[in-house]
Coordinates of C-alpha atoms in Angstrom, one line a residue:
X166 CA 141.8 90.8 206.0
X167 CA 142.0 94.5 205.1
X168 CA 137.9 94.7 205.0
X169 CA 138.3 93.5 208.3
X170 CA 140.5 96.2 209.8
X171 CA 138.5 98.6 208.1
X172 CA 135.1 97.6 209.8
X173 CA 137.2 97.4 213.1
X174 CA 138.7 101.1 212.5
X175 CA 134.6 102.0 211.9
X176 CA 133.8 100.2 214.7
X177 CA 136.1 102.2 217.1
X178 CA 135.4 105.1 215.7
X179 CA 131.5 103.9 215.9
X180 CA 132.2 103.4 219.6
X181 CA 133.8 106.9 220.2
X182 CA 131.5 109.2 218.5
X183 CA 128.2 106.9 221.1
X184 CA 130.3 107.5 224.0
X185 CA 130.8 110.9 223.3
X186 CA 127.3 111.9 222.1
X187 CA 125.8 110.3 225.2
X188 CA 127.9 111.8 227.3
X189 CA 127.3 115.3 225.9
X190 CA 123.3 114.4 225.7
X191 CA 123.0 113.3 229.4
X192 CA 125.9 115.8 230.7
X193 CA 125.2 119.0 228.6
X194 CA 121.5 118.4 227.5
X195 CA 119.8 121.1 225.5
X196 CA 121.7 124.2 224.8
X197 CA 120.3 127.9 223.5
X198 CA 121.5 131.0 222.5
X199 CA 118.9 133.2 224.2
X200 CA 118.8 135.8 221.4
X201 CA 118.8 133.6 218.0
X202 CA 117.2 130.2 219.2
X203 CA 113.6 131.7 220.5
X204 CA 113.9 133.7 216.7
X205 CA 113.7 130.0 215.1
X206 CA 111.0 128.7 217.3
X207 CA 108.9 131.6 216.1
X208 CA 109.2 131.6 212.8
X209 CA 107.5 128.1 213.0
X210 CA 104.7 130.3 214.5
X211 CA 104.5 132.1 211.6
X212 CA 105.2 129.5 208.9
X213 CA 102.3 128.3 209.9
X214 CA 99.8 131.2 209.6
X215 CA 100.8 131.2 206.1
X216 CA 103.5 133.8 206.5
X217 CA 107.2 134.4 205.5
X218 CA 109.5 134.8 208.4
X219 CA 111.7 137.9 208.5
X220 CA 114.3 136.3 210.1
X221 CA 114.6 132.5 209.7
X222 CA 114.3 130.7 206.2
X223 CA 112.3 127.7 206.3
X224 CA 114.0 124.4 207.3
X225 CA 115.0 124.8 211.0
X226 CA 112.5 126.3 212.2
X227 CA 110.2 123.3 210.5
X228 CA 112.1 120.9 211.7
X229 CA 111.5 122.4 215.0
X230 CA 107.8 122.4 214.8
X231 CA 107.5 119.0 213.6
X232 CA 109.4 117.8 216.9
X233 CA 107.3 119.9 219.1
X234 CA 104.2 118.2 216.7
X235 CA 105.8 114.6 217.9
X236 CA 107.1 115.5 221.4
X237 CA 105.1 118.4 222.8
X238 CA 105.9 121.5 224.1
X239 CA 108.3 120.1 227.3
X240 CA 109.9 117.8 225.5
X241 CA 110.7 118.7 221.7
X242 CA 114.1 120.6 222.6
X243 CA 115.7 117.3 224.2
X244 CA 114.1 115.1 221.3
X245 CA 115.5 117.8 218.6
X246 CA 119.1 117.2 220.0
X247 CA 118.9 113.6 220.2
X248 CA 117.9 113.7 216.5
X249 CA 121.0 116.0 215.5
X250 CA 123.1 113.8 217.3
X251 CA 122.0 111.0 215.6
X252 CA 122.0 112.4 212.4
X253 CA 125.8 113.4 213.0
X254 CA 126.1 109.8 213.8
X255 CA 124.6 108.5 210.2
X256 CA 127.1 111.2 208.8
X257 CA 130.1 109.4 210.4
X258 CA 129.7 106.2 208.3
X259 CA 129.9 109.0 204.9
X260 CA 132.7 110.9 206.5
X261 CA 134.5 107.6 206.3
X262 CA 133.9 106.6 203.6
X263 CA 134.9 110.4 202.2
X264 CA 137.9 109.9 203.3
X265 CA 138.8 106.5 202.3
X266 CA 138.1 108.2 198.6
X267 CA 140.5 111.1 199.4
X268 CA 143.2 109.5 201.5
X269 CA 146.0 107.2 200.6
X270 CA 147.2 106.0 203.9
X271 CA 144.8 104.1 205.6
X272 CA 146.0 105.6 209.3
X273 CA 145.3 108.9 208.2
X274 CA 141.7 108.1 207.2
X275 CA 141.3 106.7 211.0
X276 CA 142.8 109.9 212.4
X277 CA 140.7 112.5 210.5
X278 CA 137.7 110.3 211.1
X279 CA 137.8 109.4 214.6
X280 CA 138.9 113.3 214.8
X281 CA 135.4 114.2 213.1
X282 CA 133.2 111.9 215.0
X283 CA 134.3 112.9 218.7
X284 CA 136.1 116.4 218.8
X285 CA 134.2 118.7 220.5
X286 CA 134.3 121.7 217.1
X287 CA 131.5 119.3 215.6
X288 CA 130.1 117.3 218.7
X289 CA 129.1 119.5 220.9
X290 CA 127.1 121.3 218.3
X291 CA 124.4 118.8 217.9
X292 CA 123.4 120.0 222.3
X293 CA 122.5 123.2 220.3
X294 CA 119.3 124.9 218.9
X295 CA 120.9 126.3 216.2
X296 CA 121.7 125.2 212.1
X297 CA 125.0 124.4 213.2
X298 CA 124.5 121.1 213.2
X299 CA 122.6 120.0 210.4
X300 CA 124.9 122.2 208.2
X301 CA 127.8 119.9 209.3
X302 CA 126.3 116.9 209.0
X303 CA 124.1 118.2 206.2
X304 CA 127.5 119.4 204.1
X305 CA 129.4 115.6 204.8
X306 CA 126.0 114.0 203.3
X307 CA 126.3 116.4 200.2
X308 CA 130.3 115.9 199.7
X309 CA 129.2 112.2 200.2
X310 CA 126.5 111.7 197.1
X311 CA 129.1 113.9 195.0
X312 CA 131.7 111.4 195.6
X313 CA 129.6 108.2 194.8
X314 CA 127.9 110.5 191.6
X315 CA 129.5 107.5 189.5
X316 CA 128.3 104.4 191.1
X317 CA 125.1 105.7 191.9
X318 CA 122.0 105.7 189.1
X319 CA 121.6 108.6 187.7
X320 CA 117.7 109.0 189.1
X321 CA 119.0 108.3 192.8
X322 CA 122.1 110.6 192.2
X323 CA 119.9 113.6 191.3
X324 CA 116.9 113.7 193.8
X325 CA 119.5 113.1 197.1
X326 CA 122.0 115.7 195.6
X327 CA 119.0 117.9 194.8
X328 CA 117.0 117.5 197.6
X329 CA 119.7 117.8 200.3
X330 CA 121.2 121.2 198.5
X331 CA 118.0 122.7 198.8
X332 CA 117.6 121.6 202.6
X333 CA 121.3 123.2 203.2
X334 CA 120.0 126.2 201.1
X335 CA 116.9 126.9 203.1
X336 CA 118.5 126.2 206.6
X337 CA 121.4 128.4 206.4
X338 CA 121.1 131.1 203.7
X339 CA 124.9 131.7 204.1
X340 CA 125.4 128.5 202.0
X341 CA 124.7 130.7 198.8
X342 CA 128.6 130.0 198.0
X343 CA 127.8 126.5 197.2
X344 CA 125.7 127.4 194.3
X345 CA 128.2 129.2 191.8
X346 CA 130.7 126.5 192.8
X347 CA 128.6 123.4 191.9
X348 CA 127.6 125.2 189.0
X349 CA 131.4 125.3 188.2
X350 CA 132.2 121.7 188.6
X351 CA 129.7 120.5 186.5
X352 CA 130.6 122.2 183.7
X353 CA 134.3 121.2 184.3
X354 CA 132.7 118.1 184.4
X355 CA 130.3 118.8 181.1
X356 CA 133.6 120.2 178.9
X357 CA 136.0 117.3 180.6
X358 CA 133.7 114.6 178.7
X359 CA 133.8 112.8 182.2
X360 CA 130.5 112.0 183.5
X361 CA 128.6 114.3 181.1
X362 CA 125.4 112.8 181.8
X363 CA 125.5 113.5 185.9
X364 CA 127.1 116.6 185.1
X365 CA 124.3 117.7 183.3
X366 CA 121.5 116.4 185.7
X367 CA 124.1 118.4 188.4
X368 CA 123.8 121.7 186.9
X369 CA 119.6 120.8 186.5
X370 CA 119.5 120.2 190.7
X371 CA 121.7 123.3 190.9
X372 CA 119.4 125.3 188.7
X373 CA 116.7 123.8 190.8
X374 CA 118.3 124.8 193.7
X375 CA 118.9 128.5 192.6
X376 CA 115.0 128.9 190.9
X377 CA 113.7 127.9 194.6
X378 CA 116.2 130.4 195.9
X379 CA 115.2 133.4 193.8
X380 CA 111.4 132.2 193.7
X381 CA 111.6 132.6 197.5
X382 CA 113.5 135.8 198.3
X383 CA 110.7 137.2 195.3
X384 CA 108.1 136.6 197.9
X385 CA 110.4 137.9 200.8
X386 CA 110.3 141.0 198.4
X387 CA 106.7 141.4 198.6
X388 CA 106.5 141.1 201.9
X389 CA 109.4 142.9 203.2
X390 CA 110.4 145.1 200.6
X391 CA 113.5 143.7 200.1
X392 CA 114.9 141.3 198.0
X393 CA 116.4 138.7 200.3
X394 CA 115.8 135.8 201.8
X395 CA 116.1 137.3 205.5
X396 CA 116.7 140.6 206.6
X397 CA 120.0 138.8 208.7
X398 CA 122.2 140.0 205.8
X399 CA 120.6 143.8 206.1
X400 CA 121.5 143.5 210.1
X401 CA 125.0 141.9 209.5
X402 CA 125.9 144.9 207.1
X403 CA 124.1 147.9 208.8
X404 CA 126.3 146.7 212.2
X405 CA 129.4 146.5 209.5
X406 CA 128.6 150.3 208.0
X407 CA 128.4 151.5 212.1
X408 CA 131.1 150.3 213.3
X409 CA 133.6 151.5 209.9
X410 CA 131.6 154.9 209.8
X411 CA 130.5 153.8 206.4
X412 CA 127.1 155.1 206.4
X413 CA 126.9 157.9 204.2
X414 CA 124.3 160.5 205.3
X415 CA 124.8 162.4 201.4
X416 CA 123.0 159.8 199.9
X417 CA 120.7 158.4 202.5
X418 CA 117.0 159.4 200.9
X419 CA 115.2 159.2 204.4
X420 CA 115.3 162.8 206.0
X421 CA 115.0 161.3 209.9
X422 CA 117.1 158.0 209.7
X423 CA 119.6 160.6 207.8
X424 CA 119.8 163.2 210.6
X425 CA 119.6 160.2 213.1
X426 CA 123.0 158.6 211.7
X427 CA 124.7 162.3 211.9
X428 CA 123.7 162.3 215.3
X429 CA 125.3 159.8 215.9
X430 CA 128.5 160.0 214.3
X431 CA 128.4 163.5 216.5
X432 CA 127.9 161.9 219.6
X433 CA 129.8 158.5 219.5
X434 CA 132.6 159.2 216.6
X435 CA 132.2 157.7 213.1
X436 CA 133.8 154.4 214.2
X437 CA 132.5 152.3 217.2
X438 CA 135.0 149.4 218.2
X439 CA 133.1 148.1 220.7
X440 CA 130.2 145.9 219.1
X441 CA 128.3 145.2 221.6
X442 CA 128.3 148.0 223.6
X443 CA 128.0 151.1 221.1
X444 CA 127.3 149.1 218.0
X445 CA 124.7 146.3 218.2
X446 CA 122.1 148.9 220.6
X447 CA 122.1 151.3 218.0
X448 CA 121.3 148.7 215.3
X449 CA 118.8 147.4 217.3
X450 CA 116.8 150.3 217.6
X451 CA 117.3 151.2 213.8
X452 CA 116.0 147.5 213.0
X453 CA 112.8 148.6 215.7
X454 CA 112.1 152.0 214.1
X455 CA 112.7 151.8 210.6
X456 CA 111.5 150.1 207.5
X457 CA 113.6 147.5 205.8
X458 CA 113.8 149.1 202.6
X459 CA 114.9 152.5 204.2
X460 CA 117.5 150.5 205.9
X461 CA 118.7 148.6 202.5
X462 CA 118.5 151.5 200.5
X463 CA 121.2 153.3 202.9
X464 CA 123.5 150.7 202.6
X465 CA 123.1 149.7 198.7
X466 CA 123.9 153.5 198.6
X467 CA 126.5 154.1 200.7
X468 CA 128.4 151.1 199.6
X469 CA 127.8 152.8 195.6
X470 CA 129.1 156.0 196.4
X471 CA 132.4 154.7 198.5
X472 CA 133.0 150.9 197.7
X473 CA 137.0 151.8 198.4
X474 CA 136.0 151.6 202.4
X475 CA 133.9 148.8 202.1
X476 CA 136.8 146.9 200.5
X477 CA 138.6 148.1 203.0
X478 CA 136.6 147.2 205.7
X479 CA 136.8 143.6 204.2
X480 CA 140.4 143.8 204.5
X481 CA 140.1 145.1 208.1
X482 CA 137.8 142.2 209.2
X483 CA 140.0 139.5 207.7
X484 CA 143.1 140.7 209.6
X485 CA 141.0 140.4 212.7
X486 CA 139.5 137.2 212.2
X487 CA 143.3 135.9 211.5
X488 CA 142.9 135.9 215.9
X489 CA 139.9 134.0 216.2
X490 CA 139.7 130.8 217.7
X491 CA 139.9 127.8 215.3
X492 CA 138.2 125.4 217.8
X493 CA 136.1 126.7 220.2
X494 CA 132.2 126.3 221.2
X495 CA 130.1 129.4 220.8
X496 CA 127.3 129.4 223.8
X497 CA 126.3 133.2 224.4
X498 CA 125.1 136.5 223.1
X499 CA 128.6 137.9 224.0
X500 CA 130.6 136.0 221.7
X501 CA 132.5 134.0 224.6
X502 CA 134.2 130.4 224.1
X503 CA 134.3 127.4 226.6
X504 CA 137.2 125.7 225.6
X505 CA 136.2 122.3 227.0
X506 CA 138.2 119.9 228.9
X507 CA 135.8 116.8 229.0
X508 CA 137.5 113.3 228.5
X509 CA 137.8 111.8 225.1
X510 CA 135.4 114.1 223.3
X511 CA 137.0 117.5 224.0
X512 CA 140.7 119.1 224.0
X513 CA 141.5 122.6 225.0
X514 CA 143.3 123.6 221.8
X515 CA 144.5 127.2 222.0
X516 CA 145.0 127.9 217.9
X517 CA 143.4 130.4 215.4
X518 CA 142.0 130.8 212.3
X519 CA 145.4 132.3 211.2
X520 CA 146.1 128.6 211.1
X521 CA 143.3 127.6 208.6
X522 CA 144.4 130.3 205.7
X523 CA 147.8 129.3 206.4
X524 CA 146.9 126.2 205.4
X525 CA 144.8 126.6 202.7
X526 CA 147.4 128.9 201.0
X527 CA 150.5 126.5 200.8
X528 CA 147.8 123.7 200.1
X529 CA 146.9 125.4 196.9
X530 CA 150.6 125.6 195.7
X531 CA 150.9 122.0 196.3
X532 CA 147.9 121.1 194.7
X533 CA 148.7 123.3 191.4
X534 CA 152.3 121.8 191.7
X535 CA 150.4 118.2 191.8
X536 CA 148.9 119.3 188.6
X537 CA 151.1 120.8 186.5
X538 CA 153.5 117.3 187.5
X539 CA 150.4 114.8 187.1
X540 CA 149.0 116.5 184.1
X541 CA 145.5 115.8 185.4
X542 CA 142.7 118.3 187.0
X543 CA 141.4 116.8 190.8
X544 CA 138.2 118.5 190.1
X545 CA 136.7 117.0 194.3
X546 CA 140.1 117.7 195.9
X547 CA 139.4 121.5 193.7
X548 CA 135.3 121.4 194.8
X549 CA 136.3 120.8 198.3
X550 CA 139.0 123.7 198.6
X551 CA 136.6 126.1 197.1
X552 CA 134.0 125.4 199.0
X553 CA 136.3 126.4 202.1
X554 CA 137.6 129.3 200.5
X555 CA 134.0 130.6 199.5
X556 CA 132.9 129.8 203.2
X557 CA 135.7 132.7 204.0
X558 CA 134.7 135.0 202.0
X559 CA 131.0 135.0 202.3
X560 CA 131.6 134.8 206.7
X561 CA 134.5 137.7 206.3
X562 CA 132.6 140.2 203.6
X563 CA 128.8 139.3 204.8
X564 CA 129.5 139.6 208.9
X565 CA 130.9 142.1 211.4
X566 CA 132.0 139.0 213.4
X567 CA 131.6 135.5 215.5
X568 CA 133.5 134.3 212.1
X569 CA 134.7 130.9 213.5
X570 CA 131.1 129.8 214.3
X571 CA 130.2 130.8 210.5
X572 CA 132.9 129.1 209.0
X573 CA 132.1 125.7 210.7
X574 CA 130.3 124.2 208.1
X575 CA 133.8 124.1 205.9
X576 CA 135.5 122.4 209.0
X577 CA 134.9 118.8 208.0
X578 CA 136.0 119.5 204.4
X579 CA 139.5 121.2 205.9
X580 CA 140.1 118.3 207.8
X581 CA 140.3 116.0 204.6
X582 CA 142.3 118.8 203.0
X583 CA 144.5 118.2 206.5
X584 CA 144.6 114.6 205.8
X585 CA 145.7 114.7 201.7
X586 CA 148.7 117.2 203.0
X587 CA 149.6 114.5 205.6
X588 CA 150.3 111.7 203.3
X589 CA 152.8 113.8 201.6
X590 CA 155.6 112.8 204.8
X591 CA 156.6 109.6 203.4
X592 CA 159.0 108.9 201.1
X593 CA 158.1 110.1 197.5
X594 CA 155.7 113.0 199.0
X595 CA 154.0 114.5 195.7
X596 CA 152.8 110.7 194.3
X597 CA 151.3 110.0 197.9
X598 CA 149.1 112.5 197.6
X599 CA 145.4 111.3 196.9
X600 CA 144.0 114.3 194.8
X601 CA 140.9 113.4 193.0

């Protein structure tokens, strides 16, 4: 009887998340951010001529050529959302069955599934041509093999947790985070005496992982100049340095770009509030008229000689991202939201991130709490908290903005998070709480 009610809550939710994709498919159809989704179409250009894109790592931008390979040049953006959504539809079953790991109550695991298959944060996503999608789905998959590491073989276990780490690695170069933290939990793992064998074969795919990493941004180096694995980071931080006033013309080596930043400071004022009017121009001609290096080697220097302000700075952009939107659908160069009001798939929700750390911060107090009383470490229920933490830091410290869009990856694992709190409102809160 209960294996029954559980494929019927799968099949509802099933239901839901069709209803909803085809709806957003037929209604929406494809959807592009005119400055970043041409940039991944043309690095497939260049990946194959044999070069190393400046901008875009690998994976998208491959899985965009092989659709335009399949479907041609009219039709390859409408057959690359139908995929996405489809692929967020295989990661429904996984989310699920996450859940029903994490989750006492049964009716919680319904909510924060049905909540992950049809709300718009995560639906509407797949419409896009953007790594938003595949990171979510991508990061469920991953959280998924971790959970079944001990009921899988070992051989199966370590090619799909390799395999898909590397994909999340190479489409979005902001999943860096991951890396140190896996690394952590296996050897948690590898001194608990639980699981030593997968721990060990975890930290090999991690180190896998990282050699591929550090392999590539070598040849980026020897392209570009720069060790990196896209000059994205080097564009994120010389917008951060402009608008702070952080750019220190003392220790930038080029004479020109030197005289060209105290020109600026003269002429516009050391700090620029306004991004996209006094800030993202500038950059933009900077990125046009100067080499990488010269660029990198201002901002290594400036940060060396005043790391106080960058901190700072840090500090600055995390108060301001307390006000960004928690849900909300990024479609344009100018950092607007449509807050959608369509049917069963979409609610206008007006909250913030301010929300999310709130949330995180009294979750952690009830989860050492949980552990000092249980005597036990919950090293996923600990994985998946980090991993939302570290998708903070890395979107506050590496980006001058649009920090709810980079923090979506980490929005599935907060909603389990959500759904381990909930089952504390019973009777004997503390016990009903599922960590593992």
């Amino acid at each position: 009887m209960e294996q029954l009610k559980r494929s019927k809550d799968l099949a509802i939710i099933y239901a839901c998340a069709i209803v909803s994709s085809v709806v957003l498919i037929l209604g929406w159809g494809v959807l592009e951010n005119p400055p970043m989704s041409p940039t991944f179409i043309n690095a497939w250009n260049n990946i194959i001529d044999g070069k190393i894109d400046v901008l875009r790592t690998p994976v998208y931008p491959c899985f965009l050529g092989i659709m335009k390979t399949l479907f041609g040049e009219s039709d390859f953006r409408f057959a690359t959302i139908c995929v996405q959504h489809g692929i967020f539809l295989v990661s429904v079953y996984f989310y699920y069955k996450i859940a029903q790991h994490l989750i006492y109550s049964k009716r919680i695991v319904f909510i924060v599934s049905f909540f992950y298959a049809t709300f718009s944060l995560f639906t509407t996503w797949n419409n896009f041509i953007l790594t938003e999608s595949l990171a979510i789905s991508g990061i469920v998959i991953l959280t998924y093999i971790i959970t079944c590491m001990r009921q899988v073989s070992v051989y199966v276990f370590v090619i799909s947790y390799t395999s898909v780490l590397f994909l999340l690695i190479f489409l979005r170069p902001a999943l860096v985070y991951l890396l140190p933290i896996f690394i952590l939990t296996w050897l948690y793992l590898l001194y608990s005496k639980k699981g030593r064998k997968i721990a060990f074969y975890g930290i090999c795919g991690t180190l896998i992982v990282i050699i591929a990493l550090l392999s590539y941004m070598k040849a980026f180096e020897k392209e570009y100049g720069i060790f990196a694995s896209s000059r994205v980071s080097v564009v994120n931080q010389l917008c951060i340095a402009r608008q702070y006033g952080l750019l220190d013309p003392d220790v930038i080596q080029d004479s020109t770009f030197k005289s060209q930043i105290i020109k600026s400071y003269q002429q516009n004022g050391e700090r620029c509030e306004d991004l996209f009017k006094d800030v993202y121009p500038e950059v933009k001609n900077w990125i046009k008229k100067y080499d990488l290096t010269i660029l990198n080697n201002a901002i290594s220097n400036s940060i060396n000689n005043n790391l106080k302000a960058w901190i700072v700075a840090s500090g600055g952009r995390f108060m301001k991202s307390l006000y960004y939107p928690l849900f909300g659908v990024w479609i344009g160069y100018n950092n607007t939201y449509l807050n959608m009001v369509l049917s069963i798939f979409s609610l206008d929700i007006k909250l913030n991130l301010k929300l999310l750390y709130m949330f995180l911060f009294i979750y952690v107090i009830v989860l050492v709490f949980w552990i000092v009383k249980n005597h036990c470490f919950p090293w996923l229920s600990s994985l998946l908290y980090l991993a939302c933490i570290g998708n903070i830091v890395v979107s506050v410290i590496g980006a001058q903005d649009e920090w709810d869009r980079l923090m979506l990856p980490s929005m599935p694992l907060f909603l389990l998070l959500l759904g381990q709190f909930f089952t504390m409102f019973k009777a004997d809160p503390i016990t009903n709480i599922k960590f593992r």
